[in-house]
Amino acid sequence: MPSTFEVLAEPRRRQILDVLRTRECSVNDLVALVPVSQPGMSKHLKVLREAGLVQVRQDAQRRLYRLSPEPLAEVHEWLEPYREVWARRLDALERHLDDMPD
Amino acid sequence: MPSTFEVLAEPRRRQILDVLRTRECSVNDLVALVPVSQPGMSKHLKVLREAGLVQVRQDAQRRLYRLSPEPLAEVHEWLEPYREVWARRLDALERHLDDMPD
DNA sequence: CCGCAACATTCCCGATTGGTTATATTACCG
DNA sequence: CGGTAATATAACCAATCGGGAATGTTGCGG
């Protein structure tokens, strides 16, 4: 069972999420927008589903996929201590620049 | 050339970064802390180096690695629009709960 | 300048991954 | 109920990846 990080490693999966972020889509819609075959799209969507990053809703013959962003919180939280590090670095840089006469 | 996302997909590489976040380390230090052989560690460090996530400094025979968090900003920025989505969802949930009589 | 200690590289392996083609499956519509 | 549109699954392939053993490389210390 791949982690959210591994699921996001695939550029096309991120691209799929970028589309679903703005609107619900059928599989065919996504195939038209992302350069991948239909079976390939179904595979990616399965990975995204199992990671909890998308949800499906049936509409006649179509399946409408929509974003389910909760698992992204894990990534956000992993990143948090690093944000502190780079904020500290920016502070130090600013103080250093303030000390420069020119 | 792998993206930051792909580099972070590896659990052990995240583990390495977690260590380097708090202190500068030699390769041997890291081998003692992360379950991987020394050649394996050198490989991971190479990937991290080429991604700009760590920097090296030579100290006698040792090489001291330290975190270089800047590339993580890319991940942070990709995540940003999604934070808005899940913030909206939490707001909606709260409003909904406030509307419930019980 | 020799020998060791610390790392990096090479080589090889099994496993996984992403992709496509071909083939189910499913649900509507006439 | 038969056909078709939409999607999923199966089967297969090439490429990549992570891992370890063996082997280079480099820089110090005596």
XYZ file of C-alpha atoms (C1' of nucleotides) in Angstrom:
264
model
C 0.000 0.000 0.000
C 1.830 3.067 -1.253
C 2.094 6.190 0.865
C 0.703 9.527 -0.225
C 4.241 10.582 -1.077
C 4.696 7.711 -3.496
C 1.338 8.361 -5.100
C 2.257 12.007 -5.662
C 5.612 11.065 -7.151
C 3.905 10.405 -10.494
C 3.672 13.644 -12.505
C 0.495 12.545 -14.258
C -1.209 11.730 -11.014
C -0.458 15.228 -9.768
C -1.808 16.518 -13.043
C -5.008 14.514 -12.542
C -5.400 15.983 -9.082
C -4.802 19.470 -10.463
C -7.738 18.964 -12.795
C -10.003 17.424 -10.179
C -9.209 20.282 -7.828
C -11.305 22.592 -9.926
C -14.036 20.271 -11.201
C -15.529 16.820 -11.006
C -14.634 14.740 -14.073
C -15.496 11.505 -15.834
C -12.713 9.179 -16.882
C -13.095 10.244 -20.489
C -12.853 13.898 -19.520
C -9.556 13.157 -17.829
C -8.269 11.110 -20.732
C -8.887 14.126 -22.958
C -6.899 16.382 -20.632
C -4.014 14.180 -19.537
C -1.773 12.440 -22.076
C -2.441 8.819 -21.131
C -4.518 5.988 -22.564
C -7.872 5.098 -21.050
C -6.635 1.950 -19.299
C -3.657 3.901 -18.030
C -5.999 6.512 -16.646
C -8.079 3.842 -14.915
C -4.904 2.510 -13.316
C -3.868 5.904 -12.012
C -7.351 6.527 -10.720
C -7.273 3.221 -8.885
C -4.042 4.219 -7.179
C -5.520 7.603 -6.273
C -8.690 5.935 -4.995
C -6.811 3.486 -2.801
C -4.773 6.365 -1.419
C -8.015 8.170 -0.541
C -7.121 11.121 -2.757
C -10.200 10.852 -4.967
C -13.750 9.640 -4.587
C -16.060 8.193 -7.200
C -19.715 8.710 -7.851
C -21.684 6.771 -10.392
C -23.714 8.671 -12.976
C -25.352 6.355 -15.504
C -22.508 4.636 -17.359
C -19.987 7.194 -16.278
C -18.000 7.423 -13.077
C -17.459 10.917 -11.825
C -14.275 11.447 -9.892
C -13.717 14.263 -7.462
C -10.881 15.363 -5.245
C -10.626 14.164 -1.655
C -7.749 16.242 -0.307
C -7.539 14.945 3.264
C -4.513 12.664 2.759
C -2.525 15.671 1.577
C -2.511 16.822 5.169
C 0.058 14.131 5.873
C 2.440 15.738 3.419
C 1.665 19.166 4.802
C 2.454 17.994 8.299
C 5.672 16.275 7.300
C 6.724 19.541 5.728
C 6.002 21.628 8.807
C 9.311 21.321 10.694
C 11.112 22.094 7.451
C 9.163 25.288 7.034
C 10.565 26.366 10.392
C 14.066 25.627 9.176
C 13.767 27.657 6.042
C 11.986 30.491 7.872
C 14.924 30.630 10.286
C 17.268 30.781 7.320
C 15.399 33.665 5.766
C 15.457 35.524 9.091
C 19.181 35.020 9.373
C 19.672 36.227 5.836
C 17.631 39.349 6.472
C 19.504 40.151 9.670
C 22.738 39.684 7.808
C 21.649 42.029 5.055
C 20.494 44.589 7.618
C 23.969 44.527 9.106
C 25.593 45.254 5.790
C 26.395 48.926 5.418
C 25.554 49.058 1.712
C 16.510 14.197 -13.376
C 13.937 13.291 -10.745
C 11.647 15.910 -9.270
C 11.558 16.732 -5.579
C 8.361 14.706 -5.335
C 10.030 11.578 -6.663
C 13.001 12.057 -4.369
C 10.694 12.312 -1.370
C 8.775 9.207 -2.385
C 11.475 7.038 -0.817
C 10.745 6.533 2.903
C 14.412 6.225 3.789
C 15.268 9.428 2.033
C 12.646 11.230 4.083
C 14.122 9.576 7.140
C 17.573 10.858 6.180
C 16.207 14.362 5.814
C 14.484 14.066 9.183
C 17.842 13.354 10.764
C 19.689 16.085 8.888
C 17.004 18.561 9.846
C 18.290 18.576 13.405
C 22.021 18.047 12.925
C 24.818 17.807 10.401
C 25.957 14.201 9.941
C 28.702 12.131 8.397
C 27.784 9.218 6.162
C 28.683 6.770 8.914
C 26.466 8.631 11.368
C 23.564 8.221 8.971
C 24.309 4.568 8.333
C 24.075 4.006 12.074
C 20.678 5.701 12.225
C 18.971 4.537 9.041
C 18.684 0.823 8.187
C 20.639 0.775 4.937
C 24.121 -0.336 3.900
C 26.881 2.210 3.396
C 26.778 1.999 -0.409
C 23.026 2.312 -0.265
C 23.373 5.397 1.882
C 25.839 6.946 -0.556
C 23.355 6.319 -3.337
C 20.502 7.994 -1.491
C 22.747 10.902 -0.588
C 23.690 11.310 -4.215
C 20.034 11.527 -5.196
C 19.405 14.046 -2.419
C 22.441 16.054 -3.493
C 21.393 16.189 -7.112
C 17.951 17.310 -6.016
C 19.541 20.112 -4.010
C 18.058 18.826 -0.768
C 21.395 18.353 0.994
C 24.822 19.954 0.841
C 28.193 18.424 1.618
C 31.185 19.781 3.421
C 34.485 17.985 3.635
C 36.047 17.437 7.057
C 39.246 15.371 6.858
C 38.232 11.967 5.508
C 34.603 12.490 6.383
C 31.898 14.248 4.426
C 29.431 16.148 6.522
C 25.957 16.401 5.089
C 23.470 19.058 6.036
C 19.921 19.888 5.020
C 19.237 22.334 2.226
C 15.482 22.772 2.450
C 14.877 25.194 -0.443
C 13.551 22.612 -2.947
C 10.832 21.687 -0.474
C 9.247 25.015 -1.284
C 8.143 23.519 -4.584
C 6.117 20.895 -2.750
C 4.758 23.509 -0.383
C 3.625 25.648 -3.298
C 2.040 22.754 -5.150
C 0.099 22.006 -2.013
C -1.165 25.542 -1.571
C -4.344 25.443 -3.703
C -5.258 22.176 -2.019
C -5.019 23.750 1.399
C -7.659 26.195 0.259
C -9.883 23.323 -0.790
C -9.658 21.512 2.490
C -10.009 24.748 4.458
C -13.254 25.427 2.579
C -14.396 21.916 3.438
C -13.690 22.378 7.109
C -15.568 25.682 7.081
C -18.539 24.049 5.427
C -18.465 21.248 7.954
C -18.385 23.678 10.843
C -21.256 25.717 9.460
C -23.206 22.535 8.976
C -22.574 21.445 12.550
C -23.539 24.866 13.832
C -26.841 24.512 12.025
C -27.579 21.190 13.691
C -29.877 21.648 16.680
C -28.224 18.873 18.708
C 54.951 6.818 1.318
C 52.198 3.238 3.393
C 48.182 1.663 5.394
C 43.871 2.601 7.056
C 39.374 4.853 7.377
C 35.626 7.061 5.102
C 33.013 7.370 1.028
C 31.834 6.770 -3.690
C 31.130 3.734 -7.775
C 30.308 -0.437 -10.250
C 27.999 -4.482 -11.104
C 24.422 -7.399 -10.674
C 19.925 -8.864 -9.028
C 14.799 -9.205 -8.081
C 10.906 -6.391 -7.687
C 8.085 -2.801 -8.964
C 6.228 0.566 -12.202
C 4.058 2.779 -16.019
C 2.497 1.968 -20.478
C -0.150 -0.229 -24.215
C -3.221 -3.775 -26.441
C -6.684 -6.823 -25.885
C -10.481 -8.363 -23.199
C -14.046 -8.307 -19.484
C -17.743 -5.872 -17.092
C -21.481 -2.821 -16.349
C -25.371 0.062 -17.180
C -28.144 2.414 -20.016
C -31.235 2.849 -24.322
C -34.058 1.549 -28.018
C -33.077 -8.407 -24.635
C -29.340 -6.734 -27.909
C -26.082 -3.313 -28.771
C -23.217 0.171 -27.426
C -20.752 3.558 -24.600
C -17.976 3.979 -20.526
C -14.880 2.027 -17.570
C -12.241 -1.620 -15.367
C -9.144 -5.636 -15.498
C -5.735 -8.853 -17.534
C -1.670 -9.837 -19.816
C 2.500 -8.482 -21.206
C 6.793 -5.586 -21.872
C 10.669 -2.327 -21.221
C 12.601 0.531 -18.046
C 13.689 1.974 -13.577
C 14.719 1.326 -8.702
C 16.508 -0.055 -4.372
C 19.553 -3.243 -2.331
C 23.936 -5.594 -1.329
C 28.846 -7.349 -2.401
C 32.910 -6.128 -4.339
C 35.977 -2.651 -5.726
C 37.750 2.227 -6.510
C 39.194 6.606 -4.720
C 40.790 9.968 -1.543
C 42.855 12.092 2.404
C 44.951 11.746 6.652
C 48.381 9.988 10.192
C 52.377 7.702 11.536
